mmCIF file of C-alpha atoms in Angstrom:
data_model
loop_
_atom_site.group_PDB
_atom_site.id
_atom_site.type_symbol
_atom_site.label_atom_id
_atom_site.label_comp_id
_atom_site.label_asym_id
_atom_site.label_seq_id
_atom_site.Cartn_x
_atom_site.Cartn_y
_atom_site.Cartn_z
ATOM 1 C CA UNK A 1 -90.396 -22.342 -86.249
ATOM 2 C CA UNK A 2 -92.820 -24.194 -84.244
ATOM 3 C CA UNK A 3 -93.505 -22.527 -80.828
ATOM 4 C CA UNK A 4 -92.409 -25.004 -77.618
ATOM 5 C CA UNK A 5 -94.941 -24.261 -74.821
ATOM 6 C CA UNK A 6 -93.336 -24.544 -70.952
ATOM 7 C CA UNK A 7 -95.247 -26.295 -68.923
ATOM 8 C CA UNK A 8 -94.841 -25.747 -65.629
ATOM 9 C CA UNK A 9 -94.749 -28.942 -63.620
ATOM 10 C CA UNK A 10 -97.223 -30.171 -61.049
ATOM 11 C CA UNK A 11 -96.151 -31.213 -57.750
ATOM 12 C CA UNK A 12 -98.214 -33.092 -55.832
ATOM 13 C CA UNK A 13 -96.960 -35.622 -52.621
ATOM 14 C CA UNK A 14 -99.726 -38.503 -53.045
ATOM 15 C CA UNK A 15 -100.361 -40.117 -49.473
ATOM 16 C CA UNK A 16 -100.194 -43.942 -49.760
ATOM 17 C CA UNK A 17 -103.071 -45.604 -48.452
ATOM 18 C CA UNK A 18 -100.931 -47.415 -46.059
ATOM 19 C CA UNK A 19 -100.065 -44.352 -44.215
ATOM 20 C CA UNK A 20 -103.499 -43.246 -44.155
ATOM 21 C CA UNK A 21 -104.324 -45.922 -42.426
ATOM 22 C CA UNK A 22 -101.116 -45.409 -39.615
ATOM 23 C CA UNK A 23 -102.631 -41.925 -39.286
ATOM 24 C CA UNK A 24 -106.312 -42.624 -39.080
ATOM 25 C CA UNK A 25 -104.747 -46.063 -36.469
ATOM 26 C CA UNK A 26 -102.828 -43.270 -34.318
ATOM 27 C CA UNK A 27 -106.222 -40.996 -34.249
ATOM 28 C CA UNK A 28 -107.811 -43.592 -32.199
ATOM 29 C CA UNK A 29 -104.846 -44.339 -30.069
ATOM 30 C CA UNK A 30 -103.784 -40.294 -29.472
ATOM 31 C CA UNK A 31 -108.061 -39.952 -28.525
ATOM 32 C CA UNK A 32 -108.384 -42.907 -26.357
ATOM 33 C CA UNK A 33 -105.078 -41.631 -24.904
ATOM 34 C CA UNK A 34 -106.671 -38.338 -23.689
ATOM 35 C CA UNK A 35 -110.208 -39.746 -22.013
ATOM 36 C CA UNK A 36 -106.924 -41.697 -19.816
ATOM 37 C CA UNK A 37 -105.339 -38.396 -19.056
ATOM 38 C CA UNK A 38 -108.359 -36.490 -18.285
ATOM 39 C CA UNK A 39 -109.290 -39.220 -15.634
ATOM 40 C CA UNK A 40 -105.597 -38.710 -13.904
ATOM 41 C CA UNK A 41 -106.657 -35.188 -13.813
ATOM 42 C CA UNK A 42 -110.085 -35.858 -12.117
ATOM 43 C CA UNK A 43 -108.351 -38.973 -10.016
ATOM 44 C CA UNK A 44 -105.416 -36.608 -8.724
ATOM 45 C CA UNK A 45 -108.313 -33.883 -7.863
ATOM 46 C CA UNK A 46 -106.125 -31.627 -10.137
ATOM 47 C CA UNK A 47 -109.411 -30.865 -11.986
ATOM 48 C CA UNK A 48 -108.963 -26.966 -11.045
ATOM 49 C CA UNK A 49 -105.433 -27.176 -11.285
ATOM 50 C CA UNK A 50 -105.734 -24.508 -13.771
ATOM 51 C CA UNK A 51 -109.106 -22.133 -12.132
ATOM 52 C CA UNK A 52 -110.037 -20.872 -15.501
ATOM 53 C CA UNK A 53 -110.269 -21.362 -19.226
ATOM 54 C CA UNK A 54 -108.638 -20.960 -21.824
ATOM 55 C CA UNK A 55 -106.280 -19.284 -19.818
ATOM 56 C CA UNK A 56 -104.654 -21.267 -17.130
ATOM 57 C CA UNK A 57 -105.125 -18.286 -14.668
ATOM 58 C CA UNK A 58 -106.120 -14.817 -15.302
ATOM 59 C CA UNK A 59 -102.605 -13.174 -16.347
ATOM 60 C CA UNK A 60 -101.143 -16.902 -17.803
ATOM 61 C CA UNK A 61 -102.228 -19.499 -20.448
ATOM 62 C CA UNK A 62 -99.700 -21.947 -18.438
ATOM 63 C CA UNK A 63 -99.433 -23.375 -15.017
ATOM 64 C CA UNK A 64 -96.696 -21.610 -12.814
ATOM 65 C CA UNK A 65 -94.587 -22.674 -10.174
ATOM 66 C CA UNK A 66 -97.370 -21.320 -7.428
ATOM 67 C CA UNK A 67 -100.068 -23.489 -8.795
ATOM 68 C CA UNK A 68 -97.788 -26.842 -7.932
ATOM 69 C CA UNK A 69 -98.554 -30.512 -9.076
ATOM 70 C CA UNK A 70 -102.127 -30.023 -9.574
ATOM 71 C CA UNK A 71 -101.627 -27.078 -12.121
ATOM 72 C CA UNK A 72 -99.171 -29.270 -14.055
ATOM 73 C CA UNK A 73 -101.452 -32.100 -14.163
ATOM 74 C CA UNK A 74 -104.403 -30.254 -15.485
ATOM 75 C CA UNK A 75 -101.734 -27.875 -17.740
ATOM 76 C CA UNK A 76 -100.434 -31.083 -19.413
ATOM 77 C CA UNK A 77 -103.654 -32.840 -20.030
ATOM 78 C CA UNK A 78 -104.696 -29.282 -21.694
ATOM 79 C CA UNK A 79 -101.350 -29.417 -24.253
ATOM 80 C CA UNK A 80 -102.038 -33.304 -25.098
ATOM 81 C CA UNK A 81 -105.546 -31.911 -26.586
ATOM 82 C CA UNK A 82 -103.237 -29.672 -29.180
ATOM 83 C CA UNK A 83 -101.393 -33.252 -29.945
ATOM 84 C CA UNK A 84 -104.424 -34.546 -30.879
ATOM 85 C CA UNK A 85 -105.524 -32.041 -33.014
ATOM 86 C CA UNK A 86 -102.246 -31.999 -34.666
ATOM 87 C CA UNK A 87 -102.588 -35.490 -35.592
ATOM 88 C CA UNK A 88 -106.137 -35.158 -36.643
ATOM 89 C CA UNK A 89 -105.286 -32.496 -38.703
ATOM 90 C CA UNK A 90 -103.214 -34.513 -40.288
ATOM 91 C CA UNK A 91 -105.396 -36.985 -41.091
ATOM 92 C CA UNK A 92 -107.239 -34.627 -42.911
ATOM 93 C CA UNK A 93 -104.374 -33.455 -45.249
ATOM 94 C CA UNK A 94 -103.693 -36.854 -45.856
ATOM 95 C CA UNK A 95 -107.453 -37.795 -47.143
ATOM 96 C CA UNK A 96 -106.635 -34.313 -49.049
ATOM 97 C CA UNK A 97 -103.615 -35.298 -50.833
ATOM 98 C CA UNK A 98 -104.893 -39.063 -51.260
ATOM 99 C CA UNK A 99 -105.043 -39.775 -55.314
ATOM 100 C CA UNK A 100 -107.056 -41.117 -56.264
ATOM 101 C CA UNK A 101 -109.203 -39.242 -53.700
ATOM 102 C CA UNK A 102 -111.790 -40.689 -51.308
ATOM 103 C CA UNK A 103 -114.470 -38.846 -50.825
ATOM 104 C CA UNK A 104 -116.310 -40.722 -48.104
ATOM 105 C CA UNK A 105 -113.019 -39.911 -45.716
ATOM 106 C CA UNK A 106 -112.862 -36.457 -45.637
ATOM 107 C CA UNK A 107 -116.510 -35.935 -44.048
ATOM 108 C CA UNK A 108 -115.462 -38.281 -41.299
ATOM 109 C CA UNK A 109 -111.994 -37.234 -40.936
ATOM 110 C CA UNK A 110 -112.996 -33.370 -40.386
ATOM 111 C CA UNK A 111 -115.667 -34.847 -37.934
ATOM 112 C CA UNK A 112 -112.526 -35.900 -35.756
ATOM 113 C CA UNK A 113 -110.774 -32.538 -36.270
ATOM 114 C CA UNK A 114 -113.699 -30.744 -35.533
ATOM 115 C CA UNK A 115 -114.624 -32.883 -32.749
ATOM 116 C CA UNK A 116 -110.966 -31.883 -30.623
ATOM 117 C CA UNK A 117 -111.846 -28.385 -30.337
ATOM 118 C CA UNK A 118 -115.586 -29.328 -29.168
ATOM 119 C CA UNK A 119 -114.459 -31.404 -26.590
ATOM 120 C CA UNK A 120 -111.707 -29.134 -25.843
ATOM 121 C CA UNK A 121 -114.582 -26.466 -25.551
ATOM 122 C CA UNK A 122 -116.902 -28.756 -23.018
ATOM 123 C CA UNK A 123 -113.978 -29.542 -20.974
ATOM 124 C CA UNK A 124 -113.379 -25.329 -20.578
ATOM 125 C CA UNK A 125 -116.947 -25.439 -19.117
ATOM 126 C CA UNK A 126 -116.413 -28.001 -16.414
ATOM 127 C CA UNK A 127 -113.745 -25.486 -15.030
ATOM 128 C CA UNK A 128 -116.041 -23.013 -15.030
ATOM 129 C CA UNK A 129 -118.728 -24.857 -14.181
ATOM 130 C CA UNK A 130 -116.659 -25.598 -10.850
ATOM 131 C CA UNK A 131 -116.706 -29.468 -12.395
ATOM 132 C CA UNK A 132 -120.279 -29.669 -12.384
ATOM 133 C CA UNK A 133 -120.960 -33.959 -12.956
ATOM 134 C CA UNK A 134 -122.595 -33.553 -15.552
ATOM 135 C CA UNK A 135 -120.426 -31.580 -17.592
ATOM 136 C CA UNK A 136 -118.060 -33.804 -16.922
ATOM 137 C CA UNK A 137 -120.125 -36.563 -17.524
ATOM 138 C CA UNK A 138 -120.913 -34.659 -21.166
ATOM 139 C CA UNK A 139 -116.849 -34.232 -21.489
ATOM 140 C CA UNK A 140 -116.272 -37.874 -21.460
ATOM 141 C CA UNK A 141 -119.270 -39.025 -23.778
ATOM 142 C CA UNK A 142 -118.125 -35.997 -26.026
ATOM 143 C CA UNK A 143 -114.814 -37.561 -26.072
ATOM 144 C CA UNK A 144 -116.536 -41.373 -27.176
ATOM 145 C CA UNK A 145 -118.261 -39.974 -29.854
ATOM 146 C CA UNK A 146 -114.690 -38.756 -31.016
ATOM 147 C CA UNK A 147 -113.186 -42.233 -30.321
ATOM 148 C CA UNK A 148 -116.344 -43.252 -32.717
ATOM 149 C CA UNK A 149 -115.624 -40.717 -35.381
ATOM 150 C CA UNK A 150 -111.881 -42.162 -35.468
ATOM 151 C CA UNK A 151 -112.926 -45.642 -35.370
ATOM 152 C CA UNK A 152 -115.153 -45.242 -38.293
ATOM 153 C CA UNK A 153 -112.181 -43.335 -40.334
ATOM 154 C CA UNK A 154 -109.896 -46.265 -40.005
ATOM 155 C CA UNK A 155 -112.336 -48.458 -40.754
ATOM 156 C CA UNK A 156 -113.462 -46.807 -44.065
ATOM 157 C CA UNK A 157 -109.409 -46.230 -44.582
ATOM 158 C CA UNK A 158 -109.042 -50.088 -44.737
ATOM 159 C CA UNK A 159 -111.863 -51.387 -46.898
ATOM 160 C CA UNK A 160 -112.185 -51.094 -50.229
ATOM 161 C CA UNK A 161 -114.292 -48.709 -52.476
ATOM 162 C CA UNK A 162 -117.560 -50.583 -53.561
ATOM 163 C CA UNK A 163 -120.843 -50.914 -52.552
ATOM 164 C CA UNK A 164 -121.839 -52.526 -48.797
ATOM 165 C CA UNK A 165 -122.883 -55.950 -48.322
ATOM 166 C CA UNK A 166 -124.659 -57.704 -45.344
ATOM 167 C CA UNK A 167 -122.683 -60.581 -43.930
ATOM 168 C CA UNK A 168 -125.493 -61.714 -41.932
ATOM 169 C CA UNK A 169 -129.158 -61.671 -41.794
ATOM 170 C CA UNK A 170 -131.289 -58.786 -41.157
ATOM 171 C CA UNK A 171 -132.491 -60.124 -37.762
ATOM 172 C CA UNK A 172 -128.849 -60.732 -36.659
ATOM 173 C CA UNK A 173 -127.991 -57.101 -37.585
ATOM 174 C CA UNK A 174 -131.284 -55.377 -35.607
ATOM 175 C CA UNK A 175 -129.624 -57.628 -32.697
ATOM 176 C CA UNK A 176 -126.032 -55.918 -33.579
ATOM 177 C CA UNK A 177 -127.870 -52.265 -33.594
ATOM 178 C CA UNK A 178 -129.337 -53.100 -30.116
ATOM 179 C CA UNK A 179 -126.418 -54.415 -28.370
ATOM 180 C CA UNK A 180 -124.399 -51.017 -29.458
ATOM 181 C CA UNK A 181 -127.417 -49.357 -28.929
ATOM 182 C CA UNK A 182 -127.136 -50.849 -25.018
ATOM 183 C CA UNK A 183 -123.553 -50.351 -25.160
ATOM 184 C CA UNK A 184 -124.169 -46.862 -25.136
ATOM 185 C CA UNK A 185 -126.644 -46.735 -22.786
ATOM 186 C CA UNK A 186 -123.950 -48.201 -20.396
ATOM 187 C CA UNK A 187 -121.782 -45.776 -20.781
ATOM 188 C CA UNK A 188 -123.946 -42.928 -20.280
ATOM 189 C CA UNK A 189 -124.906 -44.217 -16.864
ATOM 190 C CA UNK A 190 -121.470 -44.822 -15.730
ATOM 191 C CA UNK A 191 -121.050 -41.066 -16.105
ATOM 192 C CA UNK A 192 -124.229 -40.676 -13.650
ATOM 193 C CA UNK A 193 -122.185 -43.695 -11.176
ATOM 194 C CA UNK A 194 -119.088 -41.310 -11.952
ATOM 195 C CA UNK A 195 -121.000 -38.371 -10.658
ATOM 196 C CA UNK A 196 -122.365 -39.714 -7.515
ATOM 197 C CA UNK A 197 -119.091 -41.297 -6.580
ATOM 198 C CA UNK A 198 -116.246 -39.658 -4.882
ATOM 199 C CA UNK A 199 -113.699 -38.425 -7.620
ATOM 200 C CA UNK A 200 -115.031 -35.633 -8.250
ATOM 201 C CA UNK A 201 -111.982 -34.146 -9.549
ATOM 202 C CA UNK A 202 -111.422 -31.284 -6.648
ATOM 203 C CA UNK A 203 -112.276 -31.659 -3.206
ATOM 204 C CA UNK A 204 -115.093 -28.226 -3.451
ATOM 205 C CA UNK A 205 -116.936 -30.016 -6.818
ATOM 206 C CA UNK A 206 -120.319 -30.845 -6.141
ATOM 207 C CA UNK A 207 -122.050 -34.767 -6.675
ATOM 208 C CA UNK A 208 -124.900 -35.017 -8.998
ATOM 209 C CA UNK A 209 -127.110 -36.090 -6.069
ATOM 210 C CA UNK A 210 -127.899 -39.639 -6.823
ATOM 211 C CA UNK A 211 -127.994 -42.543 -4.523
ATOM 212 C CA UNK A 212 -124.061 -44.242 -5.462
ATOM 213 C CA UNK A 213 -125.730 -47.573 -4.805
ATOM 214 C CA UNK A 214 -128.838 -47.456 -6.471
ATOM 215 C CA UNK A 215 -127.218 -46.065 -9.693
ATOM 216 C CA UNK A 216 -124.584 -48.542 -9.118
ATOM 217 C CA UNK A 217 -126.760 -51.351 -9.738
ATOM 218 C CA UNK A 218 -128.716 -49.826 -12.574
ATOM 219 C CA UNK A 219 -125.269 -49.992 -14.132
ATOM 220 C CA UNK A 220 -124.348 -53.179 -13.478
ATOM 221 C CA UNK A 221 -127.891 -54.365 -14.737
ATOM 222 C CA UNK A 222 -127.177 -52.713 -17.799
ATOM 223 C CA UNK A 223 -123.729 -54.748 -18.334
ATOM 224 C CA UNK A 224 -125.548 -57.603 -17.340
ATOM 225 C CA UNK A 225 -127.561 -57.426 -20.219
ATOM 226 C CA UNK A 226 -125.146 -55.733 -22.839
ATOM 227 C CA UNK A 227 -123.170 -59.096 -21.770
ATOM 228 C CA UNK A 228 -126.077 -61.224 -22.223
ATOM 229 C CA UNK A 229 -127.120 -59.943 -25.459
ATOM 230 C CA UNK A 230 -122.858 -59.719 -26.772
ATOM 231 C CA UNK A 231 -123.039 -63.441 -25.855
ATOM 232 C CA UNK A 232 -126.232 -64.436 -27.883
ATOM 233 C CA UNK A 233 -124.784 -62.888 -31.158
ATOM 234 C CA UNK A 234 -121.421 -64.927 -31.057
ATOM 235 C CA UNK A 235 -124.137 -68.183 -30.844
ATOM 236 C CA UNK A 236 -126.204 -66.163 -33.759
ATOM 237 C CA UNK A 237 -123.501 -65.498 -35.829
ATOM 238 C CA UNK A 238 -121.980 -69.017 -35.333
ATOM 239 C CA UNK A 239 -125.088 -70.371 -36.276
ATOM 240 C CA UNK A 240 -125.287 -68.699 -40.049
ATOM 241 C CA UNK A 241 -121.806 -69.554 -40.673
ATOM 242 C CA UNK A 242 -120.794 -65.853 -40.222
ATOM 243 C CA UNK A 243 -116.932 -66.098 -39.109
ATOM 244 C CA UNK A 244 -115.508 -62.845 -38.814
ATOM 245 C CA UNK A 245 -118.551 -61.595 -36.903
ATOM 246 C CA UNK A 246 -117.976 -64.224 -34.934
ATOM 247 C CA UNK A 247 -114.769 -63.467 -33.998
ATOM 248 C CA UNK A 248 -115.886 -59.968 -33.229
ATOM 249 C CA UNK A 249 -118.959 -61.144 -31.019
ATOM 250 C CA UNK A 250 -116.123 -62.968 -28.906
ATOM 251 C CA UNK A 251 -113.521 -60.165 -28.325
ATOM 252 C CA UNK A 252 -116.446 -58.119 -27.520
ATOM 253 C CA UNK A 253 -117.981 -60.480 -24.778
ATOM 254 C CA UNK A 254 -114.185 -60.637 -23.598
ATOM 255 C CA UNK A 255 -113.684 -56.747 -23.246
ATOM 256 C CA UNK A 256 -117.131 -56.787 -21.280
ATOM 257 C CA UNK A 257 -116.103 -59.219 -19.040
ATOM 258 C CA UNK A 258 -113.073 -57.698 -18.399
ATOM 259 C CA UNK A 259 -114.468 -54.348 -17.856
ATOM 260 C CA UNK A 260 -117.090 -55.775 -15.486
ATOM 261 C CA UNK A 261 -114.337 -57.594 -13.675
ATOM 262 C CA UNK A 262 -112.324 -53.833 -13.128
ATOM 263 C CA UNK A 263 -115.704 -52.810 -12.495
ATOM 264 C CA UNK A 264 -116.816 -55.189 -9.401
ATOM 265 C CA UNK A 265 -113.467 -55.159 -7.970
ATOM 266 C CA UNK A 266 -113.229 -51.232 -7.667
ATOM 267 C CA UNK A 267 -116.663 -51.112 -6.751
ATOM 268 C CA UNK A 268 -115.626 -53.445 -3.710
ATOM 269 C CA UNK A 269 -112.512 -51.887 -2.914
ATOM 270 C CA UNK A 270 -114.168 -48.326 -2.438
ATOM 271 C CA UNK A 271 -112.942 -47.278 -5.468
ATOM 272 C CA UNK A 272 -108.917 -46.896 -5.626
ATOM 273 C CA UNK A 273 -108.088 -44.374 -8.219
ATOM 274 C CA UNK A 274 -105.737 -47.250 -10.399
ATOM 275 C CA UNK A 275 -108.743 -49.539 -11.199
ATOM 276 C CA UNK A 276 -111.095 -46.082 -11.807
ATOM 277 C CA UNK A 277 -108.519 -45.842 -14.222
ATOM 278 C CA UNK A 278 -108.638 -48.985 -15.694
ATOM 279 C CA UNK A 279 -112.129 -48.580 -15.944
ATOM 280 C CA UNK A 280 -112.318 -45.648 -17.979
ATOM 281 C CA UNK A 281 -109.352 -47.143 -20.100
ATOM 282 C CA UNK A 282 -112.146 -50.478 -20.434
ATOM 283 C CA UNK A 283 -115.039 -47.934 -21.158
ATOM 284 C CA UNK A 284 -112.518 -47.062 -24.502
ATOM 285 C CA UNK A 285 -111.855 -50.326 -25.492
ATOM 286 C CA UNK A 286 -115.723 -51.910 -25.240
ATOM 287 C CA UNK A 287 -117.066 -48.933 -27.324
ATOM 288 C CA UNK A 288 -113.965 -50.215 -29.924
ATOM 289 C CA UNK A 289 -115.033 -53.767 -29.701
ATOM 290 C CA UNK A 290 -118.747 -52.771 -29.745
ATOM 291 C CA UNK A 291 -118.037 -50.919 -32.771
ATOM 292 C CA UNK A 292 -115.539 -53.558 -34.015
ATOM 293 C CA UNK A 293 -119.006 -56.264 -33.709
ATOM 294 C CA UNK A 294 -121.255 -54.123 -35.571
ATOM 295 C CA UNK A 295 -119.111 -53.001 -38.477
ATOM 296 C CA UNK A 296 -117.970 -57.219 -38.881
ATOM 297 C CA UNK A 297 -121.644 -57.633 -40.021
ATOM 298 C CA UNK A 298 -121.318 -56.411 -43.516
ATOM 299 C CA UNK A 299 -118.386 -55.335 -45.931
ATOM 300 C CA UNK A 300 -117.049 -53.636 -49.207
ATOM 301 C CA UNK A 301 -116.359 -55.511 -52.211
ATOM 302 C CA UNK A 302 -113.794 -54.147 -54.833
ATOM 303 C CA UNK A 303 -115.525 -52.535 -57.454
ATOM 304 C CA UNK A 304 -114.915 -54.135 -60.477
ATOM 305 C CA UNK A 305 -114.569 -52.472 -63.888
ATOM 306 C CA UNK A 306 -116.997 -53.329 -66.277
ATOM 307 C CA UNK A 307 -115.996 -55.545 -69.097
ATOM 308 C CA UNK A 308 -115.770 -53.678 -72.023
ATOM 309 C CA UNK A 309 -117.302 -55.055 -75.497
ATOM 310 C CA UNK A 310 -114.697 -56.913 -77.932
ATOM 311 C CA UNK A 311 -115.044 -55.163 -81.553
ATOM 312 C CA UNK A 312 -115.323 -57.531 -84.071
ATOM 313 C CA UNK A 313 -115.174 -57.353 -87.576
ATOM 314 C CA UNK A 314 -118.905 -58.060 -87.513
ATOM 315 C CA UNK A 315 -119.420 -55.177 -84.887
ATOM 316 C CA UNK A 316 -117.371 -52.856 -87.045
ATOM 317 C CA UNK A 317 -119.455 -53.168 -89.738
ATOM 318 C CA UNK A 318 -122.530 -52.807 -88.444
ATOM 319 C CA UNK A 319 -121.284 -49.796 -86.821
ATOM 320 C CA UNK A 320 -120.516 -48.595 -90.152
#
């Protein structure tokens, strides 16, 4: 009799791609969602709500009653980091269980995961640090470069597999590269402004020592030309015909200006803790649009299979 084998049968929960993309799409939300947070906790000078880390206080990981509204500020902003990870981790397991699978996503997606617990790690340090600024100053960038990771995940999660293809000319994309590369220089001297200025996230934390004016207007030099130069590419890109970076060049000058708007007025208005918040919430969303500008000038193209050679009877027999 002829043998049946069993064969045991594989399970496997494929991941669509459109939920890949929700996931990667609620990375960047749940990030940019925390850098918000932690600014309540420096605004509310609950920044040593809980005195120590990891541990909230030396015999609890949570706040208690004692500690009041400060400890539950801090407390909360320290469980929203295990959100996070959770949904970064899911990310991960979705690239995972993605068929077919894409490799490119998994070294960016475990850049996010990995990036929680860094940040998470930096933030311990400004508690015991007593909130030094520039710890703090380090947290937040940590937390862009996240919010960068992310971004680049979804990004890769939309397009297609294939092979990268300028959509404008070179010079226009050395301009791109400059105007993030400015973009980032503005936001690491509004952590020096954020340093000098008076939220320092406890009433005890030291200032970084630097003249709030001067720095001020180094600042808002720098956001006059990240401005100037976002404005020039929407002409540039106009100019070759280039749509879609187009597009992007205009919700980027849009974000700036907004952001510089927040910026003046809060500058102004000594500073109300509402528009600080803003700000910070601004400082998420031009680093998005900065990032949104330089990844509309080039794209993936479907890879196409290659056409396979018709057998003919001629064919055949030479093959023969």
């Amino acid at each position: 009799m002829r043998r049946i084998r069993s064969v045991k049968p594989s399970v496997r929960f494929p991941v669509s791609p459109a939920l890949l993309r929700r996931l990667a799409y609620a990375s960047i939300i749940a990030n940019v969602a925390i850098v918000v947070t932690g600014g309540a906790v420096r605004l509310t000078a609950s920044g040593l709500g809980c005195p120590t880390w990891p541990r909230c206080t030396d015999e609890s990981y949570h706040a208690t009653p004692e500690m009041g509204v400060h400890g539950v500020i801090e407390f909360g902003n320290r469980l929203l980091t295990f959100a996070v990870g959770v949904i970064a981790l899911a990310v991960v397991l979705a690239v995972l269980a993605q068929r077919p699978r894409r490799r490119a996503l998994l070294p960016l997606a475990l850049a996010v995961l990995f990036g929680i617990p860094a940040q998470a790690v930096i933030g311990g340090i400004t508690v015991l640090t007593n909130l030094n600024p520039w710890v703090v100053g380090l947290h937040f960038l940590a937390s862009m470069a996240v919010i960068a990771a992310a971004y680049a995940l979804w990004r890769r999660a939309v397009e297609p597999e294939g092979p990268v293809t300028p959509t404008v000319p070179a010079p226009l994309r050395t301009l791109a590269r400059l105007t993030t590369l400015v973009s980032a220089a503005v936001l690491v001297v509004g952590t020096w402004v954020t340093g000098s200025g008076p939220h320092a996230g406890d009433q005890g934390a030291a200032r970084n020592g630097l003249d709030p004016e001067s720095i001020s207007q180094v600042h808002a030099d720098g956001v006059f030309l990240l401005i100037g130069l976002s404005v020039a590419l929407v002409f540039a890109f106009r100019a070759v015909g280039a749509a879609r970076a187009a597009r992007a060049a205009v919700v980027l000058v849009a974000v700036e200006l907004g952001q510089g708007l927040i910026g003046f007025v809060q500058y102004f208005t000594h500073l109300p803790g509402a528009l600080v918040a803003a700000h910070m919430l601004g400082s998420c969303l031009v680093l998005l649009a900065t990032l949104g500008m330089l990844w509309s000038t080039r794209e993936r193209r479907p890879i196409t299979p290659a056409a396979r050679p018709v057998r003919t009877a001629e064919t055949v027999t030479a093959a023969a």
